Amino acid sequence: MKVLVVGNGGREHTLAWTLLQSFNVDEVFCTPGNGGTATMSNCHNLALAVDDFAGIADAVKANQISLVVVGPEVPLSLGIVDYLRERNIAVFGPTKEGAQIESSKSWAKEIMTQANVPTAKSKTFTNAAAAKDYLRAQGAPIVVKADGLAAGKGVIVATTIEEAIAAVDLLRDNSGKLVIEEFLTGSEVSVLAVTDGKTIRPLSPAQDHKRIGEGDTGKNTGGMGAYSPVPLVTPELMTRIEQEILQPTLDILKQKKIDYCGVLYAGLMITPEGEPKVIEFNCRFGDPETQVVLPLLDTPLDEILLACVEQKLSQLPPIKTKAGSAVCIVAASGGYPDTYEKGKAIAGIAEATNKGAIVFHAGTKLEQEEILTDGGRVLGITAIGDDFEQAIASAYNAVESIQFERMYYRRDIGHKYKN
Ligand code: AMP
Ligand code: GLY
């Protein structure tokens, strides 16, 4: 079988790599892909943008591709799935309507209310003055969120009322809509669940490291590392997450006649009392969570994706995960998440791989046989160990082999597993 992966990040390299581990997948195409997908055996990049739906549909037909997997939220929210489905192309991902679970925070909040899912108390505003009055009445800390997609820059956790009020003017998007939300404390966990619209099955839980600095300090980023599973999420807690959050959400989507196929990613806060509450839903695989969740999968990924697309997930045997722990360290360009330079030569990938790590590329490109940096988050170095201590040691040992000018990575990835 041939599969096309849409996107160019670390998540997409991981999807392509995992698919190629499967006996039934002989070729993967990535559009547009990165330096890692360009150099992996049996993988080819196609120079098409993620929103070039017509080009992607043509490439699917020309290369006899059986399945399309969409990585990022932007093409999903623009309706890539609707477009491809209308042309009888099998595609893993929700329709434009379903993708609103991520592309509109107010819509997602309505779904959560209807599904009676535990989440932060919130209110949606279209009027800036009314939003500011509400903030003054509530006090800080408080969270202000842009309604639409904002590439990870749409949320301000305000510690003072002045900051919250300034956030109203900063975050109002074209729709003018804002969501103001109660501040939650606890531990954040990502649960990526796959669904065919009827049945929903969670994959191994993961924890991201969103801040640029050690000890979770400094600016928010796309994610500086991840680990999986999360010891805090016991089997009992996972059952509650399934029964109290994932299934009721899917039931409401079904009730609204939304045929949701793909990943429902629940960004959760586990409160100090041990209660899971939804911070947000995403309509896709997480990045860098995918870099630790998929290497731990024992069930072939293509079987899971096909079961979802063919609406046969209930017939798939339980999804199996390998024993052990996975840790992914992101190597970023110095200066990220602000300005940084691109085009730096990367050395040491083969050495890191020889040490047993999997080097997933994110912001890289292949130019004249050389791998160069091409983004803020450059590589994700994943290692699997019998336990977290082993996985962390092995991932850092591999990272030490990699070099590029102004390379930056956090030294404390994975350490929170004990909490
Ligand atoms: P989001 O884009 O919704 O994931 O928000 C980005 C980050 O902001 C989350 O990962 C949390 O760290 C933080 N955040 C969002 N909502 C809340 C909340 N209600 N309480 C505390 N932190 C939050
Ligand atoms: N790791 C956060 C995200 O994928 O949204």
Short mmCIF file of C-alpha atoms and ligand atoms in Angstrom, two decimals:
data_model
loop_
_atom_site.label_atom_id
_atom_site.label_comp_id
_atom_site.label_asym_id
_atom_site.label_seq_id
_atom_site.Cartn_x
_atom_site.Cartn_y
_atom_site.Cartn_z
CA MET A 1 0.00 0.00 0.00
CA LYS A 2 1.10 3.58 -0.69
CA VAL A 3 0.26 6.35 1.77
CA LEU A 4 0.50 10.13 1.47
CA VAL A 5 1.28 12.20 4.57
CA VAL A 6 0.34 15.89 4.38
CA GLY A 7 2.66 18.25 6.29
CA ASN A 8 6.35 18.97 6.91
CA GLY A 9 7.02 18.74 10.65
CA GLY A 10 8.37 16.26 13.14
CA ARG A 11 4.90 14.77 13.50
CA GLU A 12 4.75 14.03 9.77
CA HIS A 13 8.23 12.45 9.68
CA THR A 14 7.11 10.26 12.60
CA LEU A 15 3.89 9.28 10.81
CA ALA A 16 5.86 8.37 7.67
CA TRP A 17 8.50 6.44 9.67
CA THR A 18 5.88 4.51 11.66
CA LEU A 19 3.85 3.68 8.55
CA LEU A 20 6.99 2.31 6.88
CA GLN A 21 7.52 -0.08 9.83
CA SER A 22 4.35 -1.83 8.74
CA PHE A 23 4.52 -4.88 6.51
CA ASN A 24 1.65 -3.61 4.35
CA VAL A 25 3.07 -0.15 3.59
CA ASP A 26 5.71 -0.19 0.87
CA GLU A 27 5.91 3.47 -0.04
CA VAL A 28 5.14 6.80 1.62
CA PHE A 29 4.85 10.21 -0.04
CA CYS A 30 5.06 13.44 1.95
CA THR A 31 3.76 16.76 0.82
CA PRO A 32 5.81 18.85 1.18
CA GLY A 33 7.87 16.81 3.72
CA ASN A 34 11.28 17.80 5.11
CA GLY A 35 14.94 16.71 5.02
CA GLY A 36 14.12 13.58 7.01
CA THR A 37 11.35 12.36 4.74
CA ALA A 38 13.51 13.24 1.71
CA THR A 39 16.29 10.91 2.87
CA MET A 40 14.30 7.99 4.37
CA SER A 41 14.16 4.78 2.26
CA ASN A 42 10.88 4.26 0.40
CA CYS A 43 9.77 7.81 1.16
CA HIS A 44 9.47 10.66 -1.35
CA ASN A 45 8.67 14.33 -1.02
CA LEU A 46 6.21 16.03 -3.35
CA ALA A 47 6.64 19.78 -3.73
CA LEU A 48 3.04 20.71 -2.99
CA ALA A 49 1.76 23.09 -0.33
CA VAL A 50 -0.60 21.67 2.31
CA ASP A 51 -3.43 23.84 0.98
CA ASP A 52 -2.95 22.82 -2.67
CA PHE A 53 -5.91 20.43 -2.52
CA ALA A 54 -6.19 20.00 -6.30
CA GLY A 55 -2.47 19.24 -6.60
CA ILE A 56 -2.70 16.73 -3.74
CA ALA A 57 -5.74 15.00 -5.29
CA ASP A 58 -3.90 14.74 -8.63
CA ALA A 59 -0.79 13.31 -6.91
CA VAL A 60 -2.93 10.69 -5.15
CA LYS A 61 -4.35 9.49 -8.47
CA ALA A 62 -1.04 9.70 -10.37
CA ASN A 63 0.84 7.66 -7.73
CA GLN A 64 -1.97 5.16 -6.95
CA ILE A 65 -2.00 6.18 -3.30
CA SER A 66 -4.53 4.29 -1.15
CA LEU A 67 -4.67 6.51 1.93
CA VAL A 68 -4.01 10.15 2.83
CA VAL A 69 -3.12 11.15 6.41
CA VAL A 70 -3.34 14.84 7.25
CA GLY A 71 -0.89 16.12 9.89
CA PRO A 72 -1.55 19.84 10.54
CA GLU A 73 -4.71 21.64 11.62
CA VAL A 74 -4.62 24.32 8.92
CA PRO A 75 -5.50 22.12 5.89
CA LEU A 76 -8.08 20.28 8.06
CA SER A 77 -9.74 23.55 9.02
CA LEU A 78 -9.70 24.62 5.35
CA GLY A 79 -11.59 21.46 4.35
CA ILE A 80 -8.96 19.16 2.80
CA VAL A 81 -10.88 16.10 3.97
CA ASP A 82 -14.15 17.29 2.42
CA TYR A 83 -12.33 18.01 -0.86
CA LEU A 84 -10.59 14.62 -1.05
CA ARG A 85 -13.61 12.62 0.10
CA GLU A 86 -15.73 14.22 -2.64
CA ARG A 87 -13.18 12.76 -5.06
CA ASN A 88 -13.43 9.27 -3.49
CA ILE A 89 -10.00 9.46 -1.86
CA ALA A 90 -9.63 7.67 1.49
CA VAL A 91 -8.42 10.21 4.03
CA PHE A 92 -7.71 10.11 7.76
CA GLY A 93 -8.76 13.36 9.40
CA PRO A 94 -11.96 15.23 10.30
CA THR A 95 -13.99 17.35 7.91
CA LYS A 96 -13.96 21.14 8.07
CA GLU A 97 -17.01 21.05 10.32
CA GLY A 98 -15.40 18.56 12.72
CA ALA A 99 -12.09 20.45 12.71
CA GLN A 100 -13.90 23.35 14.40
CA ILE A 101 -13.21 21.48 17.64
CA GLU A 102 -9.76 23.08 17.26
CA SER A 103 -10.37 26.01 14.90
CA SER A 104 -13.02 27.65 17.10
CA LYS A 105 -12.53 27.63 20.85
CA SER A 106 -16.08 28.90 21.43
CA TRP A 107 -17.54 26.08 19.28
CA ALA A 108 -15.43 23.55 21.20
CA LYS A 109 -16.68 24.99 24.49
CA GLU A 110 -20.30 24.60 23.32
CA ILE A 111 -19.63 20.95 22.50
CA MET A 112 -18.05 20.44 25.92
CA THR A 113 -21.03 22.02 27.66
CA GLN A 114 -23.48 19.88 25.70
CA ALA A 115 -21.43 16.75 26.41
CA ASN A 116 -21.18 17.70 30.09
CA VAL A 117 -17.42 17.28 29.89
CA PRO A 118 -15.36 18.67 32.81
CA THR A 119 -13.56 21.83 31.67
CA ALA A 120 -12.65 25.32 32.90
CA LYS A 121 -15.62 27.64 33.34
CA SER A 122 -15.67 30.08 30.44
CA LYS A 123 -17.53 32.85 28.65
CA THR A 124 -17.36 33.93 25.01
CA PHE A 125 -17.26 37.63 24.08
CA THR A 126 -17.54 39.59 20.86
CA ASN A 127 -17.48 42.99 22.57
CA ALA A 128 -14.09 44.12 23.92
CA ALA A 129 -15.53 46.47 26.56
CA ALA A 130 -17.80 43.73 27.91
CA ALA A 131 -14.85 41.33 27.99
CA LYS A 132 -12.77 43.82 29.99
CA ASP A 133 -15.63 44.43 32.47
CA TYR A 134 -15.93 40.69 32.96
CA LEU A 135 -12.16 40.38 33.56
CA ARG A 136 -12.25 43.16 36.17
CA ALA A 137 -15.09 41.39 37.94
CA GLN A 138 -13.35 37.99 37.89
CA GLY A 139 -9.79 39.06 38.79
CA ALA A 140 -6.48 37.34 37.98
CA PRO A 141 -5.08 34.79 37.35
CA ILE A 142 -7.30 34.23 34.35
CA VAL A 143 -6.91 32.92 30.80
CA VAL A 144 -7.75 34.84 27.61
CA LYS A 145 -7.99 32.91 24.33
CA ALA A 146 -8.41 33.97 20.71
CA ASP A 147 -11.30 32.06 19.16
CA GLY A 148 -9.54 30.92 15.99
CA LEU A 149 -6.29 29.18 15.02
CA ALA A 150 -3.27 31.21 16.09
CA ALA A 151 -0.28 28.87 15.57
CA GLY A 152 0.16 28.41 19.32
CA LYS A 153 0.08 32.16 20.05
CA GLY A 154 -3.62 32.50 20.81
CA VAL A 155 -3.60 31.97 24.58
CA ILE A 156 -2.50 34.36 27.31
CA VAL A 157 -2.41 33.07 30.87
CA ALA A 158 -2.62 36.40 32.68
CA THR A 159 -1.25 36.68 36.18
CA THR A 160 -2.40 40.28 36.64
CA ILE A 161 -5.60 42.05 35.65
CA GLU A 162 -3.63 44.58 33.56
CA GLU A 163 -2.11 41.76 31.55
CA ALA A 164 -5.56 40.21 31.05
CA ILE A 165 -7.03 43.49 29.82
CA ALA A 166 -4.14 44.02 27.41
CA ALA A 167 -4.69 40.46 26.13
CA VAL A 168 -8.21 41.38 24.96
CA ASP A 169 -6.82 43.83 22.39
CA LEU A 170 -3.92 41.57 21.46
CA LEU A 171 -5.99 38.46 20.83
CA ARG A 172 -9.22 39.61 19.20
CA ASP A 173 -9.07 38.06 15.75
CA ASN A 174 -11.01 38.90 12.59
CA SER A 175 -14.16 37.38 14.03
CA GLY A 176 -13.72 39.63 17.07
CA LYS A 177 -14.44 36.63 19.28
CA LEU A 178 -12.63 35.80 22.52
CA VAL A 179 -12.99 33.14 25.15
CA ILE A 180 -12.22 34.01 28.77
CA GLU A 181 -11.59 31.08 30.98
CA GLU A 182 -10.98 30.12 34.59
CA PHE A 183 -7.30 29.43 35.39
CA LEU A 184 -6.69 25.75 36.15
CA THR A 185 -3.75 24.30 38.07
CA GLY A 186 -2.33 20.80 37.94
CA SER A 187 -0.40 18.65 35.47
CA GLU A 188 -1.00 18.86 31.74
CA VAL A 189 -1.42 15.63 29.80
CA SER A 190 -2.16 15.00 26.12
CA VAL A 191 -4.39 12.09 25.23
CA LEU A 192 -4.48 11.42 21.48
CA ALA A 193 -7.44 9.21 20.64
CA VAL A 194 -8.31 7.74 17.25
CA THR A 195 -11.89 7.53 16.11
CA ASP A 196 -14.01 6.42 13.17
CA GLY A 197 -16.89 8.60 14.33
CA LYS A 198 -18.55 5.77 16.28
CA THR A 199 -15.83 4.17 18.39
CA ILE A 200 -12.97 6.03 20.07
CA ARG A 201 -9.70 4.49 21.31
CA PRO A 202 -7.01 6.39 23.21
CA LEU A 203 -3.32 5.88 22.46
CA SER A 204 -0.66 5.99 25.18
CA PRO A 205 -0.88 9.31 27.09
CA ALA A 206 1.95 11.81 26.68
CA GLN A 207 3.27 14.97 28.26
CA ASP A 208 4.59 17.91 26.27
CA HIS A 209 7.05 20.60 27.50
CA LYS A 210 5.60 23.82 26.11
CA ARG A 211 7.95 26.45 27.53
CA ILE A 212 11.33 27.31 26.02
CA GLY A 213 13.23 27.27 29.33
CA GLU A 214 14.14 24.63 31.85
CA GLY A 215 11.74 24.25 34.77
CA ASP A 216 8.88 25.31 32.43
CA THR A 217 9.96 28.95 32.28
CA GLY A 218 9.99 31.53 29.50
CA LYS A 219 7.90 31.74 26.36
CA ASN A 220 5.46 29.19 25.04
CA THR A 221 6.70 27.17 22.04
CA GLY A 222 5.26 24.50 19.78
CA GLY A 223 6.74 21.98 22.25
CA MET A 224 10.37 21.37 23.34
CA GLY A 225 10.06 17.68 24.14
CA ALA A 226 7.70 14.96 25.26
CA TYR A 227 7.48 11.66 27.05
CA SER A 228 5.07 8.74 27.10
CA PRO A 229 3.38 7.02 28.89
CA VAL A 230 2.51 9.32 31.81
CA PRO A 231 2.65 7.49 35.18
CA LEU A 232 0.15 9.99 36.62
CA VAL A 233 -2.45 8.63 34.19
CA THR A 234 -3.25 5.32 35.83
CA PRO A 235 -5.45 2.77 34.02
CA GLU A 236 -8.35 3.90 36.26
CA LEU A 237 -7.84 7.55 35.28
CA MET A 238 -7.61 6.58 31.58
CA THR A 239 -10.98 4.79 31.92
CA ARG A 240 -12.48 7.95 33.41
CA ILE A 241 -10.99 10.05 30.58
CA GLU A 242 -12.58 7.69 28.07
CA GLN A 243 -15.95 7.55 29.79
CA GLU A 244 -16.27 11.15 31.00
CA ILE A 245 -14.51 13.03 28.19
CA LEU A 246 -13.78 11.19 24.93
CA GLN A 247 -16.97 9.15 24.47
CA PRO A 248 -19.43 11.92 25.49
CA THR A 249 -17.69 14.37 23.14
CA LEU A 250 -17.90 11.92 20.26
CA ASP A 251 -21.57 11.25 21.09
CA ILE A 252 -22.39 14.96 20.78
CA LEU A 253 -20.49 15.19 17.47
CA LYS A 254 -22.53 12.19 16.25
CA GLN A 255 -25.73 13.82 17.43
CA LYS A 256 -24.82 16.85 15.33
CA LYS A 257 -24.37 14.49 12.35
CA ILE A 258 -20.66 15.27 12.19
CA ASP A 259 -18.86 12.30 10.74
CA TYR A 260 -15.62 12.70 12.74
CA CYS A 261 -12.80 10.44 11.54
CA GLY A 262 -9.24 11.01 12.71
CA VAL A 263 -7.59 12.06 15.94
CA LEU A 264 -9.42 13.71 18.79
CA TYR A 265 -6.62 15.12 20.92
CA ALA A 266 -7.65 16.03 24.44
CA GLY A 267 -5.32 18.54 26.12
CA LEU A 268 -6.09 17.86 29.77
CA MET A 269 -5.27 19.34 33.13
CA ILE A 270 -5.17 16.75 35.89
CA THR A 271 -6.08 18.89 38.90
CA PRO A 272 -4.38 18.46 42.28
CA GLU A 273 -7.50 16.50 43.32
CA GLY A 274 -6.87 14.08 40.45
CA GLU A 275 -9.79 15.29 38.32
CA PRO A 276 -9.23 15.40 34.53
CA LYS A 277 -10.43 18.66 32.94
CA VAL A 278 -10.25 19.62 29.27
CA ILE A 279 -8.04 22.63 28.46
CA GLU A 280 -8.58 22.26 24.73
CA PHE A 281 -9.33 19.78 21.99
CA ASN A 282 -7.22 19.47 18.84
CA CYS A 283 -8.32 17.79 15.65
CA ARG A 284 -4.97 16.11 14.80
CA PHE A 285 -1.92 14.33 16.15
CA GLY A 286 0.15 16.42 18.61
CA ASP A 287 3.67 17.58 17.90
CA PRO A 288 5.99 16.49 19.60
CA GLU A 289 3.68 13.98 21.37
CA THR A 290 3.50 11.89 18.18
CA GLN A 291 7.28 11.45 18.32
CA VAL A 292 6.89 9.45 21.55
CA VAL A 293 3.42 7.91 21.15
CA LEU A 294 3.88 6.27 17.74
CA PRO A 295 7.29 4.63 18.36
CA LEU A 296 5.65 2.85 21.34
CA LEU A 297 2.78 1.48 19.24
CA ASP A 298 2.76 -2.25 18.76
CA THR A 299 -0.32 -2.43 16.54
CA PRO A 300 0.62 -1.44 12.96
CA LEU A 301 -0.37 2.20 12.40
CA ASP A 302 -1.84 1.54 8.94
CA GLU A 303 -4.31 -0.95 10.46
CA ILE A 304 -5.49 1.67 12.95
CA LEU A 305 -5.82 4.41 10.32
CA LEU A 306 -7.63 2.15 7.86
CA ALA A 307 -10.01 0.89 10.57
CA CYS A 308 -10.94 4.54 11.22
CA VAL A 309 -11.35 5.46 7.55
CA GLU A 310 -13.43 2.31 6.87
CA GLN A 311 -15.51 2.88 10.03
CA LYS A 312 -14.50 -0.49 11.45
CA LEU A 313 -12.63 0.60 14.57
CA SER A 314 -14.90 -1.48 16.83
CA GLN A 315 -13.71 -4.60 14.97
CA LEU A 316 -10.00 -3.84 15.47
CA PRO A 317 -8.44 -5.85 18.33
CA PRO A 318 -7.37 -3.65 21.28
CA ILE A 319 -4.55 -1.30 20.29
CA LYS A 320 -1.29 -2.65 21.74
CA THR A 321 1.57 -0.56 23.10
CA LYS A 322 5.14 -1.78 23.66
CA ALA A 323 6.47 -2.00 27.19
CA GLY A 324 8.93 0.74 28.13
CA SER A 325 9.15 4.51 28.08
CA ALA A 326 9.81 6.97 25.28
CA VAL A 327 11.38 10.41 25.53
CA CYS A 328 11.80 12.98 22.74
CA ILE A 329 14.12 15.98 23.02
CA VAL A 330 13.61 18.81 20.55
CA ALA A 331 16.74 20.50 19.19
CA ALA A 332 15.81 24.05 18.19
CA SER A 333 17.46 26.96 16.40
CA GLY A 334 18.93 29.50 18.86
CA GLY A 335 16.51 32.41 19.23
CA TYR A 336 13.33 30.30 18.77
CA PRO A 337 10.44 31.00 19.51
CA ASP A 338 11.45 34.53 18.45
CA THR A 339 13.70 35.21 15.47
CA TYR A 340 16.32 32.67 14.44
CA GLU A 341 18.49 31.92 11.42
CA LYS A 342 18.02 29.07 8.95
CA GLY A 343 20.32 27.23 6.57
CA LYS A 344 22.84 25.89 9.12
CA ALA A 345 24.52 22.55 8.33
CA ILE A 346 23.54 19.75 10.73
CA ALA A 347 26.17 17.18 11.76
CA GLY A 348 25.94 13.98 13.77
CA ILE A 349 22.56 12.54 12.77
CA ALA A 350 24.10 9.18 11.82
CA GLU A 351 26.05 9.03 15.11
CA ALA A 352 22.88 9.73 17.12
CA THR A 353 21.06 7.01 15.18
CA ASN A 354 23.94 4.58 15.80
CA LYS A 355 23.49 5.19 19.52
CA GLY A 356 19.98 3.72 19.18
CA ALA A 357 17.92 6.93 18.97
CA ILE A 358 15.41 7.78 16.26
CA VAL A 359 16.12 11.21 14.80
CA PHE A 360 12.89 12.75 13.56
CA HIS A 361 13.36 15.82 11.40
CA ALA A 362 11.10 18.87 11.80
CA GLY A 363 12.50 22.15 10.39
CA THR A 364 15.11 20.70 8.03
CA LYS A 365 15.66 20.57 4.30
CA LEU A 366 17.88 18.59 1.97
CA GLU A 367 19.99 20.83 -0.26
CA GLN A 368 22.79 19.49 -2.46
CA GLU A 369 23.03 16.27 -0.44
CA GLU A 370 23.31 18.20 2.82
CA ILE A 371 20.76 18.48 5.65
CA LEU A 372 20.27 22.12 6.68
CA THR A 373 18.18 23.76 9.40
CA ASP A 374 14.97 25.24 8.01
CA GLY A 375 12.79 26.14 11.00
CA GLY A 376 12.58 26.87 14.72
CA ARG A 377 12.19 23.32 15.92
CA VAL A 378 14.80 21.42 13.90
CA LEU A 379 14.95 17.81 15.13
CA GLY A 380 13.18 15.57 17.65
CA ILE A 381 15.49 12.93 19.09
CA THR A 382 13.47 10.02 20.49
CA ALA A 383 14.82 7.18 22.61
CA ILE A 384 13.00 4.22 24.10
CA GLY A 385 14.16 2.60 27.32
CA ASP A 386 12.99 -0.01 29.80
CA ASP A 387 12.14 2.89 32.10
CA PHE A 388 12.29 6.69 32.05
CA GLU A 389 15.78 6.96 33.56
CA GLN A 390 17.12 4.80 30.74
CA ALA A 391 15.14 6.56 28.00
CA ILE A 392 16.21 10.03 29.23
CA ALA A 393 19.89 9.03 29.47
CA SER A 394 19.82 7.47 26.05
CA ALA A 395 18.03 10.44 24.39
CA TYR A 396 20.54 12.94 25.88
CA ASN A 397 23.47 10.73 24.92
CA ALA A 398 22.22 10.83 21.31
CA VAL A 399 21.55 14.60 21.35
CA GLU A 400 25.17 15.18 22.33
CA SER A 401 26.26 13.79 18.95
CA ILE A 402 24.25 16.39 17.04
CA GLN A 403 25.62 19.80 16.17
CA PHE A 404 24.51 22.88 14.32
CA GLU A 405 25.27 26.54 14.90
CA ARG A 406 23.31 27.93 17.89
CA MET A 407 21.56 24.62 18.59
CA TYR A 408 19.44 24.81 21.75
CA TYR A 409 17.65 22.13 23.74
CA ARG A 410 16.20 21.84 27.23
CA ARG A 411 18.22 19.72 29.68
CA ASP A 412 15.23 18.66 31.79
CA ILE A 413 12.99 16.82 29.33
CA GLY A 414 11.19 13.88 30.89
CA HIS A 415 12.06 14.71 34.48
CA LYS A 416 8.45 15.42 35.40
CA TYR A 417 7.49 11.76 34.96
CA LYS A 418 7.83 11.28 38.73
CA ASN A 419 5.18 13.92 39.59
P1 AMP B 1 -4.04 25.94 24.36
O1 AMP B 1 -3.60 26.61 23.09
O2 AMP B 1 -5.50 26.04 24.65
O3 AMP B 1 -3.40 24.58 24.53
O4 AMP B 1 -3.31 26.73 25.53
C1 AMP B 1 -1.92 26.86 25.56
C2 AMP B 1 -1.44 26.64 26.97
O5 AMP B 1 -2.00 27.61 27.82
C3 AMP B 1 -1.87 25.30 27.56
O6 AMP B 1 -1.04 24.26 27.21
C4 AMP B 1 -1.80 25.62 29.04
O7 AMP B 1 -0.48 25.54 29.51
C5 AMP B 1 -2.26 27.05 29.10
N1 AMP B 1 -3.71 27.11 29.39
C6 AMP B 1 -4.73 27.14 28.52
N2 AMP B 1 -5.91 27.19 29.16
C7 AMP B 1 -5.63 27.18 30.48
C8 AMP B 1 -6.43 27.22 31.67
N3 AMP B 1 -7.76 27.31 31.62
N4 AMP B 1 -5.79 27.21 32.86
C9 AMP B 1 -4.44 27.16 32.92
N5 AMP B 1 -3.63 27.13 31.86
C10 AMP B 1 -4.20 27.14 30.64
N1 GLY B 2 2.10 19.71 21.42
C1 GLY B 2 1.02 20.60 21.33
C2 GLY B 2 0.25 20.50 20.10
O1 GLY B 2 0.51 19.67 19.25
O2 GLY B 2 -0.69 21.28 19.95
#
